[in-house]
mmCIF file of C-alpha atoms and ligand atoms in Angstrom:
data_model
loop_
_atom_site.group_PDB
_atom_site.id
_atom_site.type_symbol
_atom_site.label_atom_id
_atom_site.label_comp_id
_atom_site.label_asym_id
_atom_site.label_seq_id
_atom_site.Cartn_x
_atom_site.Cartn_y
_atom_site.Cartn_z
ATOM 1 C CA MET A 15 -12.490 -22.681 22.956
ATOM 2 C CA VAL A 16 -15.478 -21.606 21.295
ATOM 3 C CA ALA A 17 -17.106 -18.571 21.212
ATOM 4 C CA VAL A 18 -20.071 -17.854 23.054
ATOM 5 C CA MET A 19 -22.551 -14.775 21.653
ATOM 6 C CA SER A 20 -20.985 -12.599 24.163
ATOM 7 C CA ASP A 21 -17.686 -13.005 23.392
ATOM 8 C CA SER A 22 -15.943 -10.532 20.591
ATOM 9 C CA ARG A 23 -12.682 -11.074 18.307
ATOM 10 C CA ARG A 24 -10.322 -8.361 18.226
ATOM 11 C CA VAL A 25 -6.725 -8.126 16.336
ATOM 12 C CA ILE A 26 -3.643 -6.870 18.303
ATOM 13 C CA VAL A 27 -0.631 -5.663 17.217
ATOM 14 C CA SER A 28 1.571 -8.562 18.784
ATOM 15 C CA HIS A 29 4.956 -6.472 18.289
ATOM 16 C CA LEU A 30 6.093 -3.646 16.073
ATOM 17 C CA PRO A 31 7.430 -5.158 12.490
ATOM 18 C CA GLU A 32 10.941 -4.080 11.721
ATOM 19 C CA GLY A 33 11.545 -5.211 8.148
ATOM 20 C CA PRO A 34 8.544 -5.937 5.820
ATOM 21 C CA LEU A 35 5.179 -6.741 7.788
ATOM 22 C CA ASP A 36 4.379 -10.327 8.388
ATOM 23 C CA PRO A 37 0.906 -11.427 9.279
ATOM 24 C CA SER A 38 2.542 -12.759 12.683
ATOM 25 C CA ASP A 39 2.910 -9.364 14.237
ATOM 26 C CA PHE A 40 -0.540 -9.587 14.708
ATOM 27 C CA THR A 41 -2.649 -11.990 16.777
ATOM 28 C CA VAL A 42 -6.404 -12.238 17.480
ATOM 29 C CA GLU A 43 -8.011 -12.395 21.139
ATOM 30 C CA THR A 44 -11.343 -12.822 22.445
ATOM 31 C CA VAL A 45 -13.206 -10.386 24.968
ATOM 32 C CA PRO A 46 -16.464 -9.772 26.228
ATOM 33 C CA ILE A 47 -18.655 -7.937 23.993
ATOM 34 C CA PRO A 48 -18.817 -4.562 25.859
ATOM 35 C CA GLU A 49 -21.623 -2.316 27.521
ATOM 36 C CA PRO A 50 -21.690 0.872 26.534
ATOM 37 C CA GLY A 51 -21.429 4.268 29.149
ATOM 38 C CA PRO A 52 -23.390 7.382 29.123
ATOM 39 C CA GLY A 53 -22.526 9.043 25.570
ATOM 40 C CA ASP A 54 -21.433 5.626 24.058
ATOM 41 C CA VAL A 55 -22.241 3.038 21.494
ATOM 42 C CA VAL A 56 -21.619 -0.634 20.853
ATOM 43 C CA VAL A 57 -20.898 -1.244 17.245
ATOM 44 C CA GLN A 58 -20.992 -4.429 15.417
ATOM 45 C CA VAL A 59 -18.560 -4.327 12.931
ATOM 46 C CA SER A 60 -19.407 -5.489 9.292
ATOM 47 C CA ALA A 61 -16.167 -4.086 7.043
ATOM 48 C CA ILE A 62 -13.204 -2.778 7.872
ATOM 49 C CA THR A 63 -11.104 -0.982 5.649
ATOM 50 C CA ILE A 64 -7.125 -1.128 5.264
ATOM 51 C CA GLY A 65 -5.039 1.801 3.841
ATOM 52 C CA ALA A 66 -1.184 2.020 3.043
ATOM 53 C CA GLY A 67 -1.034 4.782 5.403
ATOM 54 C CA GLN A 68 -1.715 2.305 8.357
ATOM 55 C CA ARG A 69 1.771 1.258 7.795
ATOM 56 C CA ALA A 70 3.120 4.443 8.431
ATOM 57 C CA GLY A 71 1.468 4.381 11.697
ATOM 58 C CA LEU A 72 3.551 1.468 13.040
ATOM 59 C CA GLN A 73 6.306 2.373 11.736
ATOM 60 C CA GLY A 74 6.024 5.869 13.464
ATOM 61 C CA SER A 75 6.777 8.095 10.540
ATOM 62 C CA ALA A 76 3.092 9.111 10.840
ATOM 63 C CA SER A 77 3.094 12.296 13.531
ATOM 64 C CA TYR A 78 -0.550 12.390 13.569
ATOM 65 C CA ALA A 79 -0.585 8.143 14.247
ATOM 66 C CA GLY A 80 1.317 9.622 17.684
ATOM 67 C CA ALA A 81 4.203 6.799 18.401
ATOM 68 C CA PRO A 82 3.606 3.108 17.334
ATOM 69 C CA THR A 83 2.701 0.833 20.145
ATOM 70 C CA SER A 84 2.314 -2.852 20.379
ATOM 71 C CA GLY A 85 0.104 -5.176 22.866
ATOM 72 C CA ILE A 86 -3.042 -2.963 21.976
ATOM 73 C CA LEU A 87 -6.424 -2.885 19.303
ATOM 74 C CA MET A 88 -5.430 -2.448 15.405
ATOM 75 C CA GLY A 89 -6.632 0.579 14.425
ATOM 76 C CA GLY A 90 -8.331 1.666 11.344
ATOM 77 C CA SER A 91 -12.211 2.700 10.130
ATOM 78 C CA GLY A 92 -15.100 0.241 9.754
ATOM 79 C CA VAL A 93 -19.173 0.119 8.982
ATOM 80 C CA GLY A 94 -21.390 -1.402 11.343
ATOM 81 C CA THR A 95 -24.445 -1.320 13.083
ATOM 82 C CA VAL A 96 -25.235 -0.229 16.810
ATOM 83 C CA ILE A 97 -26.444 -2.761 18.534
ATOM 84 C CA ALA A 98 -26.470 -0.976 22.149
ATOM 85 C CA SER A 99 -26.551 2.851 22.629
ATOM 86 C CA GLY A 100 -26.023 5.050 25.577
ATOM 87 C CA SER A 101 -26.170 8.130 23.417
ATOM 88 C CA ASP A 102 -29.301 9.956 22.528
ATOM 89 C CA SER A 103 -28.403 11.021 18.998
ATOM 90 C CA VAL A 104 -27.535 7.633 17.572
ATOM 91 C CA ALA A 105 -30.150 4.905 17.842
ATOM 92 C CA VAL A 106 -29.872 1.441 17.887
ATOM 93 C CA GLY A 107 -30.019 -0.090 14.658
ATOM 94 C CA SER A 108 -28.655 2.745 12.857
ATOM 95 C CA LYS A 109 -25.956 1.948 10.753
ATOM 96 C CA VAL A 110 -22.470 4.160 11.042
ATOM 97 C CA ALA A 111 -19.246 4.836 10.244
ATOM 98 C CA GLY A 112 -16.228 5.617 12.510
ATOM 99 C CA PRO A 113 -12.597 4.495 13.520
ATOM 100 C CA THR A 114 -13.796 0.645 14.491
ATOM 101 C CA GLY A 115 -10.402 -0.571 14.588
ATOM 102 C CA TRP A 116 -10.439 -4.369 13.998
ATOM 103 C CA GLN A 117 -12.631 -6.052 15.740
ATOM 104 C CA GLU A 118 -16.208 -7.581 15.168
ATOM 105 C CA HIS A 119 -17.462 -5.054 18.210
ATOM 106 C CA ALA A 120 -16.552 -1.744 19.066
ATOM 107 C CA LEU A 121 -17.024 0.585 22.292
ATOM 108 C CA LEU A 122 -16.883 3.920 20.735
ATOM 109 C CA PRO A 123 -18.340 7.441 21.594
ATOM 110 C CA ALA A 124 -21.165 8.097 19.553
ATOM 111 C CA THR A 125 -19.482 11.815 18.787
ATOM 112 C CA ASP A 126 -16.431 9.739 16.794
ATOM 113 C CA LEU A 127 -18.950 8.512 14.719
ATOM 114 C CA ARG A 128 -20.963 8.735 11.263
ATOM 115 C CA VAL A 129 -24.980 7.940 10.033
ATOM 116 C CA VAL A 130 -24.601 6.302 7.099
ATOM 117 C CA PRO A 131 -27.119 5.643 4.615
ATOM 118 C CA GLY A 132 -28.141 1.546 4.727
ATOM 119 C CA ASP A 133 -28.659 1.047 1.714
ATOM 120 C CA LEU A 134 -25.016 1.813 0.480
ATOM 121 C CA ASP A 135 -22.416 -0.937 0.350
ATOM 122 C CA ASP A 136 -20.289 -0.765 3.173
ATOM 123 C CA ALA A 137 -17.394 -0.940 0.531
ATOM 124 C CA LEU A 138 -18.342 2.564 -0.712
ATOM 125 C CA HIS A 139 -18.407 3.970 2.751
ATOM 126 C CA LEU A 140 -14.965 2.902 2.938
ATOM 127 C CA GLY A 141 -13.548 3.712 -0.030
ATOM 128 C CA VAL A 142 -14.885 6.323 -2.298
ATOM 129 C CA LEU A 143 -16.580 7.962 0.452
ATOM 130 C CA GLY A 144 -14.018 7.391 3.131
ATOM 131 C CA THR A 145 -11.406 8.692 4.087
ATOM 132 C CA ASN A 146 -9.023 7.644 0.944
ATOM 133 C CA GLY A 147 -11.802 8.844 -1.614
ATOM 134 C CA LEU A 148 -11.453 12.234 0.333
ATOM 135 C CA THR A 149 -8.059 11.709 0.556
ATOM 136 C CA ALA A 150 -7.796 11.936 -3.394
ATOM 137 C CA TYR A 151 -10.822 14.556 -3.638
ATOM 138 C CA PHE A 152 -9.073 17.525 -1.593
ATOM 139 C CA GLY A 153 -5.538 16.212 -2.399
ATOM 140 C CA LEU A 154 -6.209 16.724 -5.939
ATOM 141 C CA LEU A 155 -8.522 19.147 -6.144
ATOM 142 C CA ARG A 156 -8.243 21.830 -3.440
ATOM 143 C CA VAL A 157 -3.963 21.088 -3.317
ATOM 144 C CA GLY A 158 -3.251 20.169 -6.870
ATOM 145 C CA ASP A 159 -5.826 21.896 -8.799
ATOM 146 C CA PRO A 160 -5.122 20.793 -12.515
ATOM 147 C CA GLN A 161 -6.645 22.602 -14.956
ATOM 148 C CA PRO A 162 -8.019 21.079 -18.339
ATOM 149 C CA GLY A 163 -5.596 20.200 -20.463
ATOM 150 C CA GLN A 164 -2.702 19.061 -18.038
ATOM 151 C CA THR A 165 -1.083 16.146 -17.747
ATOM 152 C CA VAL A 166 -1.746 15.021 -13.962
ATOM 153 C CA VAL A 167 0.609 11.572 -13.242
ATOM 154 C CA VAL A 168 -0.557 9.442 -9.940
ATOM 155 C CA SER A 169 1.990 6.819 -8.705
ATOM 156 C CA ALA A 170 0.257 3.918 -6.914
ATOM 157 C CA ALA A 171 -2.493 4.480 -9.173
ATOM 158 C CA ALA A 172 -4.315 1.508 -9.180
ATOM 159 C CA GLY A 173 -4.823 1.661 -5.158
ATOM 160 C CA SER A 174 -7.325 2.619 -3.396
ATOM 161 C CA VAL A 175 -6.460 6.825 -3.461
ATOM 162 C CA GLY A 176 -4.705 6.381 -6.602
ATOM 163 C CA HIS A 177 -7.251 4.934 -9.024
ATOM 164 C CA ILE A 178 -9.722 7.942 -7.807
ATOM 165 C CA VAL A 179 -6.981 10.336 -8.377
ATOM 166 C CA GLY A 180 -6.891 9.693 -11.925
ATOM 167 C CA GLN A 181 -10.763 9.663 -12.606
ATOM 168 C CA LEU A 182 -11.100 13.151 -10.960
ATOM 169 C CA ALA A 183 -8.634 14.446 -12.827
ATOM 170 C CA GLN A 184 -10.286 12.721 -15.967
ATOM 171 C CA ILE A 185 -13.358 14.709 -14.753
ATOM 172 C CA ARG A 186 -10.973 17.449 -15.100
ATOM 173 C CA GLY A 187 -10.595 17.340 -18.476
ATOM 174 C CA CYS A 188 -6.932 16.185 -17.709
ATOM 175 C CA ARG A 189 -4.909 13.892 -19.850
ATOM 176 C CA VAL A 190 -3.878 11.446 -16.820
ATOM 177 C CA VAL A 191 -1.107 9.316 -16.872
ATOM 178 C CA GLY A 192 -0.658 6.412 -14.065
ATOM 179 C CA VAL A 193 2.596 4.571 -12.439
ATOM 180 C CA ALA A 194 1.785 0.859 -10.849
ATOM 181 C CA GLY A 195 3.736 -2.304 -10.037
ATOM 182 C CA SER A 196 2.790 -4.045 -12.966
ATOM 183 C CA ASP A 197 1.738 -4.459 -16.388
ATOM 184 C CA GLU A 198 -1.825 -6.033 -15.420
ATOM 185 C CA LYS A 199 -2.623 -3.157 -13.377
ATOM 186 C CA CYS A 200 -1.548 -0.474 -16.360
ATOM 187 C CA ARG A 201 -3.117 -2.761 -18.409
ATOM 188 C CA LEU A 202 -6.649 -2.308 -16.305
ATOM 189 C CA LEU A 203 -5.853 1.403 -15.698
ATOM 190 C CA VAL A 204 -5.842 2.557 -19.330
ATOM 191 C CA ASP A 205 -8.492 -0.354 -20.479
ATOM 192 C CA GLU A 206 -10.840 -0.027 -17.420
ATOM 193 C CA LEU A 207 -10.440 2.650 -15.700
ATOM 194 C CA GLY A 208 -10.046 5.413 -18.729
ATOM 195 C CA PHE A 209 -5.935 6.780 -18.131
ATOM 196 C CA ASP A 210 -4.460 8.518 -21.443
ATOM 197 C CA ALA A 211 -1.152 5.937 -20.342
ATOM 198 C CA ALA A 212 0.419 3.478 -17.723
ATOM 199 C CA VAL A 213 3.833 2.910 -16.969
ATOM 200 C CA ASN A 214 4.796 0.138 -14.625
ATOM 201 C CA ARG A 215 7.382 1.139 -12.352
ATOM 202 C CA ARG A 216 9.291 -2.169 -12.382
ATOM 203 C CA ALA A 217 9.875 -1.959 -16.101
ATOM 204 C CA ASP A 218 13.795 -1.756 -16.632
ATOM 205 C CA ASP A 219 13.490 1.159 -19.435
ATOM 206 C CA PHE A 220 10.989 2.899 -16.980
ATOM 207 C CA ARG A 221 12.593 6.360 -16.916
ATOM 208 C CA ASP A 222 12.104 6.169 -21.000
ATOM 209 C CA GLN A 223 8.904 5.028 -20.710
ATOM 210 C CA PHE A 224 7.587 7.630 -18.414
ATOM 211 C CA LYS A 225 9.433 10.269 -20.333
ATOM 212 C CA ALA A 226 7.441 9.280 -23.713
ATOM 213 C CA ALA A 227 4.076 8.844 -21.515
ATOM 214 C CA THR A 228 4.531 12.838 -19.961
ATOM 215 C CA PRO A 229 5.404 14.548 -23.477
ATOM 216 C CA ASP A 230 3.975 17.454 -22.469
ATOM 217 C CA ARG A 231 5.221 17.264 -19.052
ATOM 218 C CA ILE A 232 3.261 17.034 -15.764
ATOM 219 C CA GLY A 233 1.152 19.512 -14.412
ATOM 220 C CA VAL A 234 0.277 17.986 -11.296
ATOM 221 C CA TYR A 235 1.984 15.328 -10.083
ATOM 222 C CA PHE A 236 0.195 13.641 -7.001
ATOM 223 C CA ASP A 237 2.618 11.564 -5.209
ATOM 224 C CA ASN A 238 1.316 8.523 -3.178
ATOM 225 C CA THR A 239 4.961 7.087 -3.098
ATOM 226 C CA GLY A 240 7.656 8.911 -2.669
ATOM 227 C CA GLY A 241 11.376 7.810 -3.489
ATOM 228 C CA ALA A 242 12.332 7.062 -7.384
ATOM 229 C CA ILE A 243 9.164 7.626 -9.028
ATOM 230 C CA LEU A 244 9.284 11.048 -7.531
ATOM 231 C CA GLY A 245 12.795 11.520 -8.596
ATOM 232 C CA SER A 246 11.820 10.680 -12.335
ATOM 233 C CA ALA A 247 8.143 12.846 -11.943
ATOM 234 C CA LEU A 248 10.995 15.899 -10.539
ATOM 235 C CA PHE A 249 12.485 15.879 -14.091
ATOM 236 C CA ARG A 250 9.621 15.745 -16.273
ATOM 237 C CA MET A 251 7.687 18.616 -14.165
ATOM 238 C CA ALA A 252 6.342 21.657 -16.556
ATOM 239 C CA THR A 253 7.047 25.163 -15.770
ATOM 240 C CA GLN A 254 4.658 26.154 -12.228
ATOM 241 C CA GLY A 255 3.625 22.826 -12.048
ATOM 242 C CA ARG A 256 2.640 21.043 -8.727
ATOM 243 C CA ILE A 257 3.593 18.501 -6.420
ATOM 244 C CA VAL A 258 1.510 17.212 -4.091
ATOM 245 C CA CYS A 259 3.059 15.213 -1.706
ATOM 246 C CA CYS A 260 0.538 12.661 -0.210
ATOM 247 C CA GLY A 261 2.650 9.727 0.966
ATOM 248 C CA ALA A 262 5.723 7.938 0.822
ATOM 249 C CA VAL A 263 4.586 4.346 0.390
ATOM 250 C CA SER A 264 7.843 3.157 -0.578
ATOM 251 C CA ALA A 265 9.396 4.152 2.488
ATOM 252 C CA TYR A 266 6.796 2.540 4.464
ATOM 253 C CA ASP A 267 7.502 -1.650 4.487
ATOM 254 C CA THR A 268 11.788 -1.179 4.945
ATOM 255 C CA ALA A 269 14.240 -0.844 7.410
ATOM 256 C CA SER A 270 15.999 0.881 5.019
ATOM 257 C CA PRO A 271 14.085 3.171 2.774
ATOM 258 C CA GLU A 272 15.777 4.333 -0.729
ATOM 259 C CA PRO A 273 16.981 7.785 -0.094
ATOM 260 C CA SER A 274 15.236 10.752 -0.901
ATOM 261 C CA PRO A 275 15.334 12.155 -4.617
ATOM 262 C CA ARG A 276 18.057 14.118 -6.305
ATOM 263 C CA GLY A 277 17.192 17.766 -7.397
ATOM 264 C CA ILE A 278 15.183 19.594 -4.798
ATOM 265 C CA PRO A 279 15.376 22.370 -4.353
ATOM 266 C CA GLY A 280 17.109 23.036 -7.944
ATOM 267 C CA LEU A 281 14.656 21.837 -10.416
ATOM 268 C CA LEU A 282 11.810 23.393 -7.994
ATOM 269 C CA VAL A 283 13.550 26.344 -8.407
ATOM 270 C CA ASN A 284 14.553 26.488 -12.231
ATOM 271 C CA ASN A 285 10.818 24.918 -12.683
ATOM 272 C CA ARG A 286 9.183 27.416 -10.409
ATOM 273 C CA VAL A 287 7.301 24.163 -8.892
ATOM 274 C CA ARG A 288 5.377 23.971 -5.631
ATOM 275 C CA MET A 289 5.720 20.776 -3.604
ATOM 276 C CA GLU A 290 3.323 20.557 -1.219
ATOM 277 C CA GLY A 291 1.964 18.135 1.612
ATOM 278 C CA PHE A 292 -1.670 17.514 2.830
ATOM 279 C CA LEU A 293 -2.965 15.701 5.242
ATOM 280 C CA VAL A 294 -6.850 14.887 4.348
ATOM 281 C CA PHE A 295 -7.435 16.150 8.600
ATOM 282 C CA ASP A 296 -7.140 19.401 7.000
ATOM 283 C CA PHE A 297 -10.427 19.403 5.302
ATOM 284 C CA ALA A 298 -12.716 18.048 7.755
ATOM 285 C CA ASP A 299 -14.885 20.550 7.438
ATOM 286 C CA LEU A 300 -15.151 20.057 4.154
ATOM 287 C CA TYR A 301 -16.224 16.131 4.426
ATOM 288 C CA ASP A 302 -19.590 16.720 3.722
ATOM 289 C CA ASP A 303 -19.924 18.702 0.462
ATOM 290 C CA GLY A 304 -16.521 15.981 -0.949
ATOM 291 C CA ARG A 305 -18.718 13.524 -0.195
ATOM 292 C CA ALA A 306 -21.749 14.611 -2.032
ATOM 293 C CA GLU A 307 -20.016 15.475 -4.861
ATOM 294 C CA LEU A 308 -18.068 12.186 -4.941
ATOM 295 C CA ALA A 309 -21.602 10.191 -4.549
ATOM 296 C CA GLY A 310 -22.781 12.442 -7.344
ATOM 297 C CA TRP A 311 -19.781 11.334 -9.647
ATOM 298 C CA VAL A 312 -20.481 7.365 -8.866
ATOM 299 C CA GLU A 313 -24.231 7.833 -9.408
ATOM 300 C CA THR A 314 -23.874 8.723 -12.872
ATOM 301 C CA GLY A 315 -21.155 6.525 -13.607
ATOM 302 C CA ASP A 316 -18.359 9.228 -13.998
ATOM 303 C CA LEU A 317 -16.772 7.798 -11.279
ATOM 304 C CA GLU A 318 -15.905 4.199 -10.771
ATOM 305 C CA PRO A 319 -14.650 2.895 -7.455
ATOM 306 C CA ARG A 320 -13.190 -0.446 -7.100
ATOM 307 C CA HIS A 321 -12.327 -2.629 -4.123
ATOM 308 C CA ILE A 322 -11.142 -5.855 -3.699
ATOM 309 C CA GLU A 323 -12.616 -8.380 -0.740
ATOM 310 C CA TYR A 324 -11.637 -10.827 2.236
ATOM 311 C CA GLU A 325 -13.467 -12.945 4.559
ATOM 312 C CA GLY A 326 -13.651 -12.621 7.695
ATOM 313 C CA LEU A 327 -11.492 -10.984 10.400
ATOM 314 C CA ASP A 328 -7.983 -13.285 10.409
ATOM 315 C CA SER A 329 -8.014 -12.582 6.948
ATOM 316 C CA ALA A 330 -7.071 -8.588 8.167
ATOM 317 C CA PRO A 331 -3.350 -9.022 8.503
ATOM 318 C CA GLY A 332 -2.671 -10.963 5.419
ATOM 319 C CA ALA A 333 -4.675 -8.508 3.397
ATOM 320 C CA PHE A 334 -2.206 -5.925 4.998
ATOM 321 C CA VAL A 335 0.823 -7.916 3.701
ATOM 322 C CA ASP A 336 -0.728 -7.873 0.110
ATOM 323 C CA LEU A 337 -1.687 -4.232 0.018
ATOM 324 C CA LEU A 338 1.877 -3.533 0.892
ATOM 325 C CA ALA A 339 3.416 -5.703 -1.816
ATOM 326 C CA GLY A 340 1.211 -4.331 -4.646
ATOM 327 C CA SER A 341 -0.861 -7.090 -5.225
ATOM 328 C CA THR A 342 -4.152 -5.450 -4.499
ATOM 329 C CA VAL A 343 -6.052 -3.122 -6.583
ATOM 330 C CA GLY A 344 -8.600 -0.448 -5.386
ATOM 331 C CA THR A 345 -9.512 0.105 -1.926
ATOM 332 C CA THR A 346 -9.118 -2.971 0.245
ATOM 333 C CA ILE A 347 -12.260 -4.070 2.076
ATOM 334 C CA VAL A 348 -11.938 -6.942 5.188
ATOM 335 C CA ARG A 349 -15.480 -8.018 5.625
ATOM 336 C CA VAL A 350 -15.767 -8.525 9.114
HETATM 337 N N1 NAP B 443 -1.794 12.694 3.502
HETATM 338 C C1 NAP B 443 -2.879 11.965 3.452
HETATM 339 O O1 NAP B 443 -3.974 12.513 4.567
HETATM 340 C C2 NAP B 443 -3.683 10.802 2.918
HETATM 341 C C3 NAP B 443 -4.563 9.810 3.545
HETATM 342 C C4 NAP B 443 -4.892 8.400 2.885
HETATM 343 C C5 NAP B 443 -3.474 8.054 2.449
HETATM 344 N N2 NAP B 443 -2.369 8.233 2.497
HETATM 345 C C6 NAP B 443 -1.523 7.691 1.183
HETATM 346 O O2 NAP B 443 -1.844 7.836 0.138
HETATM 347 C C7 NAP B 443 -1.024 6.587 -0.092
HETATM 348 C C8 NAP B 443 -1.609 5.452 -1.209
HETATM 349 O O3 NAP B 443 -2.209 4.917 0.268
HETATM 350 P P1 NAP B 443 -3.739 3.939 -0.011
HETATM 351 O O4 NAP B 443 -3.860 3.575 1.226
HETATM 352 O O5 NAP B 443 -4.437 4.200 -1.237
HETATM 353 O O6 NAP B 443 -2.483 2.224 -0.791
HETATM 354 P P2 NAP B 443 -2.587 1.785 -2.066
HETATM 355 O O7 NAP B 443 -2.272 2.737 -2.997
HETATM 356 O O8 NAP B 443 -4.018 0.758 -2.200
HETATM 357 O O9 NAP B 443 -1.541 0.473 -1.701
HETATM 358 C C9 NAP B 443 -0.288 0.941 -1.671
HETATM 359 C C10 NAP B 443 0.708 0.657 -3.094
HETATM 360 O O10 NAP B 443 1.653 1.363 -3.160
HETATM 361 C C11 NAP B 443 2.470 0.515 -4.164
HETATM 362 N N3 NAP B 443 4.052 0.348 -3.532
HETATM 363 C C12 NAP B 443 4.172 -0.519 -2.459
HETATM 364 N N4 NAP B 443 5.515 -0.616 -2.487
HETATM 365 C C13 NAP B 443 5.762 0.308 -3.343
HETATM 366 C C14 NAP B 443 7.387 1.066 -3.708
HETATM 367 N N5 NAP B 443 8.381 0.667 -3.020
HETATM 368 N N6 NAP B 443 7.632 2.362 -4.417
HETATM 369 C C15 NAP B 443 6.482 2.256 -5.048
HETATM 370 N N7 NAP B 443 5.194 1.662 -5.095
HETATM 371 C C16 NAP B 443 5.219 0.786 -3.890
HETATM 372 C C17 NAP B 443 1.563 -0.396 -4.714
HETATM 373 O O11 NAP B 443 1.295 -0.311 -5.900
HETATM 374 P P3 NAP B 443 2.069 -0.712 -7.306
HETATM 375 O O12 NAP B 443 2.813 -1.659 -6.676
HETATM 376 O O13 NAP B 443 0.888 -0.869 -8.124
HETATM 377 O O14 NAP B 443 2.901 0.205 -7.352
HETATM 378 C C18 NAP B 443 0.791 -0.736 -3.649
HETATM 379 O O15 NAP B 443 -0.652 -1.456 -4.171
HETATM 380 C C19 NAP B 443 0.251 6.193 0.991
HETATM 381 O O16 NAP B 443 1.392 7.236 0.285
HETATM 382 C C20 NAP B 443 -0.782 6.902 2.094
HETATM 383 O O17 NAP B 443 0.056 6.993 3.036
HETATM 384 C C21 NAP B 443 -2.715 9.792 2.622
#
């Protein structure tokens, strides 16, 4: 069927994955472009972002996302332009960011959207100034609170959250060690993003390399993965070190996650380590401050956000699979 101007395409979760995610878990359907009611706007979506946490949502392990459901629009953040408005506060032509989902046109209450500057690339709105950038900012600086000279370790270090965490730790004057899934990513972290060291989690002698990379032990471990990397970090924590539990990507894309690491609570007690989980939403009142500081560092060049781009809505399921397999660097952006 040929789509006409009044049609809009969207990605549906056709069934919930039981093992690793597959593009066939999604289908694309065509629906009419919606009309806005009072207080609503219709957004023509130009880009969406995909994050690892969305896999936790499909798994049912992200309590804030509610119970996973099939047969519905795949959720997620996007950026676009308002093409019809029933709202007094957001005019047609405004560029907005918010929970558009994976679709070409989103009908949303204007109050769910924030108007963003039109002259910045969508990738910045969705990456460093979006949820993942704010996660790195508040998770590291507020929850981890690293001090100059301390060693900060981050897992999934070349990923969307991780590569920003590492750079923020450098801005704080810390020694920064990344853990990533390939030698190529480790080289990028050190040679291009200024990390002091990086260790390949897939190396046979990972534990030895990890120990060698943390000679002064770990002041703050920013944990994106849980699993074996958390297990190794627990044994390298400095006295009164802090573990920031951001996510557990090692457990998302599988029906049989690795068991939780050994050593809890003994290692925490002996080394007086604080282990703290957080959700970025806890800091919603402070997002504007966070975005202003992050944007300042991007402008001065102290922070260099990276992203990978996919073209077209149909590429989104494959991009999600790539992200979970570790093939992406920085924030994953799909240009709709
Ligand atoms: N707490 C919050 O409010 C909040 C908000 C947003 C995101 N998050 C969390 O932040 C973390 C990172 O999310 P992101 O969107 O930035 O994803 P990402 O880091 O861009 O992508 C996920 C990365 O995880 C790594 N990975 C995949 N399988 C793994 C495994 N079995 N063991 C270890 N590492 C594995 C891969 O990197 P390598 O292969 O290079 O290791 C992959 O690139 C996730 O845990 C997410 O849930 C939390």
